[in-house]
Short mmCIF file of C-alpha atoms and ligand atoms in Angstrom, two decimals:
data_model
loop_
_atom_site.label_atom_id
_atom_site.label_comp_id
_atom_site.label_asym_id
_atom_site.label_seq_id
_atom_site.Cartn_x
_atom_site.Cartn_y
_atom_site.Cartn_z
CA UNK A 1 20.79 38.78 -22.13
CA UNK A 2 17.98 41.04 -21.63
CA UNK A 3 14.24 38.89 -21.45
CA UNK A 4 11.30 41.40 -22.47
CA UNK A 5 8.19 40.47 -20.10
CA UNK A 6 5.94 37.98 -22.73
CA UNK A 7 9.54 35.95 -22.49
CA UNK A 8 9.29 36.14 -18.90
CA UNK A 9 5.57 35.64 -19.24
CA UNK A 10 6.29 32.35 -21.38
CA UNK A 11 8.38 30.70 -19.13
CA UNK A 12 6.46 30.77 -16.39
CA UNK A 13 3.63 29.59 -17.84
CA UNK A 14 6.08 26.56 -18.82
CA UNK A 15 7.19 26.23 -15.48
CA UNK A 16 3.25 26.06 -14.46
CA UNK A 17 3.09 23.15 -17.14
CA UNK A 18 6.27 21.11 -15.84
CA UNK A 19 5.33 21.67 -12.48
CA UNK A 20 1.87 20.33 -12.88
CA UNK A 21 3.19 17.48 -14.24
CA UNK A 22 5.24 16.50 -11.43
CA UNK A 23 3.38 16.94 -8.99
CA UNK A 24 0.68 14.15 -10.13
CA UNK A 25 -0.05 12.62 -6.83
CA UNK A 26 -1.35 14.42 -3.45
CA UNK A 27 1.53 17.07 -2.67
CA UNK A 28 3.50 15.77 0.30
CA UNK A 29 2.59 17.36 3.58
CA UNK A 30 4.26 20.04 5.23
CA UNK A 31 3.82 19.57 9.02
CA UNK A 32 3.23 16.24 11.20
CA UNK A 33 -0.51 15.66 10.29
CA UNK A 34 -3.49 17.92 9.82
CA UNK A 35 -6.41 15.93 10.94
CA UNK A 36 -9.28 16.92 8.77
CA UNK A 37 -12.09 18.67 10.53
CA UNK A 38 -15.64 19.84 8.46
CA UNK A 39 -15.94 22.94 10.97
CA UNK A 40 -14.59 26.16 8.91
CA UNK A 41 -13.71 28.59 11.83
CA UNK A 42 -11.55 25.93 12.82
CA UNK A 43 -8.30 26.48 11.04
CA UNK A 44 -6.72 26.60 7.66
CA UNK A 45 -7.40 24.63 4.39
CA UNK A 46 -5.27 21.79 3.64
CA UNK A 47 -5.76 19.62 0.73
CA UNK A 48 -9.65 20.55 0.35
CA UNK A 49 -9.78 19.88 4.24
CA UNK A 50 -9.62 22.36 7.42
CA UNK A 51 -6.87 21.04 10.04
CA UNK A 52 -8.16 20.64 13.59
CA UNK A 53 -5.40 22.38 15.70
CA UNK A 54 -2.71 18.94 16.38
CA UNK A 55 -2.84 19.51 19.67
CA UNK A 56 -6.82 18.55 19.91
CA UNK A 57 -5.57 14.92 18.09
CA UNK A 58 -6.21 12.02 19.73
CA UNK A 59 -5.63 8.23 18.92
CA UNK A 60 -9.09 7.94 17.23
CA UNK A 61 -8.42 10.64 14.72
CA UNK A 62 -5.95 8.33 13.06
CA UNK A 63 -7.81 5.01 13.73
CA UNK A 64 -11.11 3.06 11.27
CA UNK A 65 -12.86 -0.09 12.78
CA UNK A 66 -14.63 -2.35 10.81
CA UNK A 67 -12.52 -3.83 7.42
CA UNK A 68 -13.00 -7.16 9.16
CA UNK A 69 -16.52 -6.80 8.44
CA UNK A 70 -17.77 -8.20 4.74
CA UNK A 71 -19.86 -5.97 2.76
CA UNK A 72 -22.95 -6.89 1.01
CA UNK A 73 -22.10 -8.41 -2.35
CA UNK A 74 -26.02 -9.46 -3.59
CA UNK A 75 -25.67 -6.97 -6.78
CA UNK A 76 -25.61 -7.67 -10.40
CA UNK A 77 -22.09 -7.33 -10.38
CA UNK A 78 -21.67 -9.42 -6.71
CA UNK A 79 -18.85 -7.37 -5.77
CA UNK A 80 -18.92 -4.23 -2.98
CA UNK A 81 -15.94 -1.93 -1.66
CA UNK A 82 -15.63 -0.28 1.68
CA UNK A 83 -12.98 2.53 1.11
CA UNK A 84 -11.58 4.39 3.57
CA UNK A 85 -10.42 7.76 2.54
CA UNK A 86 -10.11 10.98 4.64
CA UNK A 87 -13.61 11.38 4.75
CA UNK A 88 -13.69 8.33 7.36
CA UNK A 89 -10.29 9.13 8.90
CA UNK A 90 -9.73 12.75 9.66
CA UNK A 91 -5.67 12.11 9.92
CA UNK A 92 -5.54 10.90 6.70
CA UNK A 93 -5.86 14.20 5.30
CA UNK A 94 -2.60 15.11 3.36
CA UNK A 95 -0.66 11.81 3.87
CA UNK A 96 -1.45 10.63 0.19
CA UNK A 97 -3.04 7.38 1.18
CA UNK A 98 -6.12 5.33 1.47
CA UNK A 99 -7.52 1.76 2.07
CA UNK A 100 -10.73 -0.36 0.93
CA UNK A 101 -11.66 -3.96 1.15
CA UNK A 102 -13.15 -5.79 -1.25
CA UNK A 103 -15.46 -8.53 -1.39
CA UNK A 104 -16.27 -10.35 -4.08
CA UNK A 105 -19.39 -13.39 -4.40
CA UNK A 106 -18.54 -16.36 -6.25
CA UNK A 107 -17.73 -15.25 -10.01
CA UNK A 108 -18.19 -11.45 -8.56
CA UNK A 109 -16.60 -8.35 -10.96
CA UNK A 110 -15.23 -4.82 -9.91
CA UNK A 111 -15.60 -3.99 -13.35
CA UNK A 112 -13.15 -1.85 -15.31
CA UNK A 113 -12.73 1.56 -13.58
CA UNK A 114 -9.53 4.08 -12.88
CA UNK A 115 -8.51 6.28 -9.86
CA UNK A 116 -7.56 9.11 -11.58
CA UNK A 117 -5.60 10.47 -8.44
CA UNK A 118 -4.20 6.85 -7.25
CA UNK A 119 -2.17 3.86 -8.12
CA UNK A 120 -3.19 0.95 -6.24
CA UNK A 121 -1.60 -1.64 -4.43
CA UNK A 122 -3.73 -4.90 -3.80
CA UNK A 123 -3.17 -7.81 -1.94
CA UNK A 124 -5.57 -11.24 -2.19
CA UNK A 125 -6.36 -12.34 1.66
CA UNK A 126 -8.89 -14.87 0.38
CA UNK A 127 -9.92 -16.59 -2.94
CA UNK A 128 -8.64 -16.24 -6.50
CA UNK A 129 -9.14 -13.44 -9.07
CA UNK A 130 -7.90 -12.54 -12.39
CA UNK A 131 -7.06 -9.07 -12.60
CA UNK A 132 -5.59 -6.54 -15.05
CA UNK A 133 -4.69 -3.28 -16.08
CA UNK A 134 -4.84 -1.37 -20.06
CA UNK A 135 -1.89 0.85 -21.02
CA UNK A 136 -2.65 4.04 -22.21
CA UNK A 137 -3.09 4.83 -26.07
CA UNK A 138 -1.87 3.75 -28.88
CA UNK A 139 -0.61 0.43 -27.52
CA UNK A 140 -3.68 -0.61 -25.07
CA UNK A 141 -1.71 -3.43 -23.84
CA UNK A 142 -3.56 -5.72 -21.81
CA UNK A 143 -1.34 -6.78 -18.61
CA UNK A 144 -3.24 -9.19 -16.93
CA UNK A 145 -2.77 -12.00 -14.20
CA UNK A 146 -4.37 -14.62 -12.25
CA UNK A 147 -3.72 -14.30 -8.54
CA UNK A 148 -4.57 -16.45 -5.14
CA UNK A 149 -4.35 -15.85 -1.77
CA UNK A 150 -1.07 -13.93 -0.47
CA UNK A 151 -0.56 -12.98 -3.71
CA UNK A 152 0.22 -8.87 -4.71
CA UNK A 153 -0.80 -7.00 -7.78
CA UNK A 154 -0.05 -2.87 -8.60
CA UNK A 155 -2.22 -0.90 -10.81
CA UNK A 156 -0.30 2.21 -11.98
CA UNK A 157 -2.18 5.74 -11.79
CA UNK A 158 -4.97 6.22 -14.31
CA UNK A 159 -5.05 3.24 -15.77
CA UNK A 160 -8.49 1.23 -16.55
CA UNK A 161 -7.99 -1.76 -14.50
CA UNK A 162 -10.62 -4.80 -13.16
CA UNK A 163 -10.45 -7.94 -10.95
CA UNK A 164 -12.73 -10.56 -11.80
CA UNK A 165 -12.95 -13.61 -8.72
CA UNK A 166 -12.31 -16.67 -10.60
CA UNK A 167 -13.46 -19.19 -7.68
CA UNK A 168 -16.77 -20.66 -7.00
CA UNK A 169 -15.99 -19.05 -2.81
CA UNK A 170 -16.36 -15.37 -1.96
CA UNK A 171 -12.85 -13.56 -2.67
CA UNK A 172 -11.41 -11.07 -0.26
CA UNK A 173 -9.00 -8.49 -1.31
CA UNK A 174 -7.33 -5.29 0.61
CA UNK A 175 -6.00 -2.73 -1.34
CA UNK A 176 -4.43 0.78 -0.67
CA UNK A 177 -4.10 3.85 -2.96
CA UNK A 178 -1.78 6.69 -3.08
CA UNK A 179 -4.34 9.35 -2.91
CA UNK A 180 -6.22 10.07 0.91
CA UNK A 181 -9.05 10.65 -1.72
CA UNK A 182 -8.20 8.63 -4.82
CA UNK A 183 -11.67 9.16 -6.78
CA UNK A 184 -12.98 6.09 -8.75
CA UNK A 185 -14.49 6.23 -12.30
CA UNK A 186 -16.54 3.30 -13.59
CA UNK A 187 -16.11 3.08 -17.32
CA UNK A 188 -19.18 2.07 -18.10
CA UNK A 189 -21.62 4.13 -15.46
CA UNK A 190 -19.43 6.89 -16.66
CA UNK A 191 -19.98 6.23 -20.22
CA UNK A 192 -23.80 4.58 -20.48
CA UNK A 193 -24.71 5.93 -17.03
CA UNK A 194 -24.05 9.98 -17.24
CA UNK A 195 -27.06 12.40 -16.06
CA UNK A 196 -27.91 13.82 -18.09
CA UNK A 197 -26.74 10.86 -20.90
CA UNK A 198 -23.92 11.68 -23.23
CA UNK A 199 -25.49 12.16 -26.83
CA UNK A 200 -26.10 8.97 -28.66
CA UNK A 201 -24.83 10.57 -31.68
CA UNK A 202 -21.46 10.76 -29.53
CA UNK A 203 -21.95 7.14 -28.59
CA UNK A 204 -22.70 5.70 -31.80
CA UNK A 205 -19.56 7.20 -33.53
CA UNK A 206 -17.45 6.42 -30.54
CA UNK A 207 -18.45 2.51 -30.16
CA UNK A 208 -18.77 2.54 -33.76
CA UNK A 209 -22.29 0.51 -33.48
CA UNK A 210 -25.72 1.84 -34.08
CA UNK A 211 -28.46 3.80 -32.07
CA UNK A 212 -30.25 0.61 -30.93
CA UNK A 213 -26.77 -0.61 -29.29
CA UNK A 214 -26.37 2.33 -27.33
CA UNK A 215 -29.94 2.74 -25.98
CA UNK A 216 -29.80 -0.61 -24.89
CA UNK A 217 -26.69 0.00 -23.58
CA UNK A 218 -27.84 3.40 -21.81
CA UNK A 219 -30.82 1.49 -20.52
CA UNK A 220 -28.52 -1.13 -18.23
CA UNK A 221 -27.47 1.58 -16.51
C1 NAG B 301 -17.24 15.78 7.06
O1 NAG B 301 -18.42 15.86 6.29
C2 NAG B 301 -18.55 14.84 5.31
C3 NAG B 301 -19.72 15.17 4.40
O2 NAG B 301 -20.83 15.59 5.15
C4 NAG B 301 -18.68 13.50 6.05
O3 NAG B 301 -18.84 12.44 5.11
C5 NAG B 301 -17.42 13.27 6.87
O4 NAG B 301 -17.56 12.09 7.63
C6 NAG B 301 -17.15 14.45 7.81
N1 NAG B 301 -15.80 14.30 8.34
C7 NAG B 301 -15.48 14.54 9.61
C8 NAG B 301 -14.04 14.35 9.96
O5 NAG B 301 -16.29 14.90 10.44
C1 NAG B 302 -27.86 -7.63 0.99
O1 NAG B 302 -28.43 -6.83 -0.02
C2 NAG B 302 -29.62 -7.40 -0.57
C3 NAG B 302 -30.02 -6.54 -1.77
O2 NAG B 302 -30.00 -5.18 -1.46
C4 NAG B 302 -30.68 -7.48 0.52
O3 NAG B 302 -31.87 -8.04 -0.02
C5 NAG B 302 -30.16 -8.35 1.65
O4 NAG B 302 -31.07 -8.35 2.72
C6 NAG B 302 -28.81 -7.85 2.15
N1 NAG B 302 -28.26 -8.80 3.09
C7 NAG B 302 -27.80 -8.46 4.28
C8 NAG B 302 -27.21 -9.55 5.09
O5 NAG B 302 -27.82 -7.30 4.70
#
């Protein structure tokens, strides 16, 4: 059977679609590495990166020093991250992964965020925390757990998740994420924190509460 052109047309615009949708995570890579270099007469663009030539790599262009090191956790929230994406190792670049380390004070919250190009994998080297993750819409399903030391929790792609240290001692975690550049959205910062703010007329209607909510709200962030 003959297809005219908008048929044609049609399905590859449906192909785009499905396509799209499969490829959800960081596209695999096509050669060895392609250590990511910021000079632009240096070679092609991979992944939002230019590749140094591979035969310029050397050991250090696949190598981070320093998640032994606790970060400074005297915040309001008395938690801090140090993630380690491509931007702090160059070989990273296509290889669909990351790492961080976080440290959390006694009672210390990495409050409810998403990666929206990551799920996570997190493992508790010190301390206890209760951590969790929301399903999307319409079910918003809470699944939540309390975890110690040696203990391993995944957060699927997307989702709003938090960890909360449930100890009176610091709490330690490492986690790694499918993306070399995973991207991290606070809920709230994003929400109460925008710049320029989000309309309180949005706000109000969203949170269903009134204007006096939301400024105060806006004004914590
Ligand atoms: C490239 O530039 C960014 C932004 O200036 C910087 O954070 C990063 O460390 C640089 N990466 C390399 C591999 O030089
Ligand atoms: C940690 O951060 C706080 C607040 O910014 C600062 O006052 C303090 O000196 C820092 N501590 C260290 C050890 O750097």
């Amino acid at each position: 059977m003959k297809k005219t052109v908008a048929e044609i047309l049609a399905y590859v615009a449906l192909w785009a679609v499905v396509s799209s949708l499969a490829y959800a995570s960081d596209p695999s890579p096509l050669q060895d590495f392609c250590v990511a270099v910021n000079d632009s007469k240096a070679a092609v663009f991979v992944n939002g990166k230019f590749c140094q030539d591979p035969k310029m790599a050397t050991a250090n262009d696949f190598f981070f020093s320093g998640l032994n090191i606790p970060s400074n956790t005297s915040n309001k929230l008395g938690f801090m991250v140090n993630l380690v994406t491509v931007d702090q190792i160059g070989g990273l670049n296509t290889l669909g992964l990351s790492i961080a380390r976080l440290d959390f004070a006694p009672y210390g919250l990495d409050p409810p965020h998403t990666h929206p190009r990551a799920s996570e994998i997190l493992a508790v080297v010190e301390g206890s925390l209760y951590v969790g993750f929301v399903t999307s819409n319409p079910d918003n399903r809470l699944i939540s757990k309390v975890l110690y030391k040696g203990d391993v929790f995944v957060f699927p792609v997307g989702l709003i998740h938090f960890q909360l240290n449930v100890g009176n001692t610091p709490a330690v975690a490492i986690a790694a994420l499918s993306s070399q550049n995973p991207g991290v959205i606070t809920i709230a910062n994003a929400v109460f924190g925008s710049k320029p703010p989000i309309s309180v007329d949005v706000l109000t209607k969203a949170f269903q509460v009134d204007k006096n909510v939301v400024n105060y709200l806006q004004a914590q962030f």
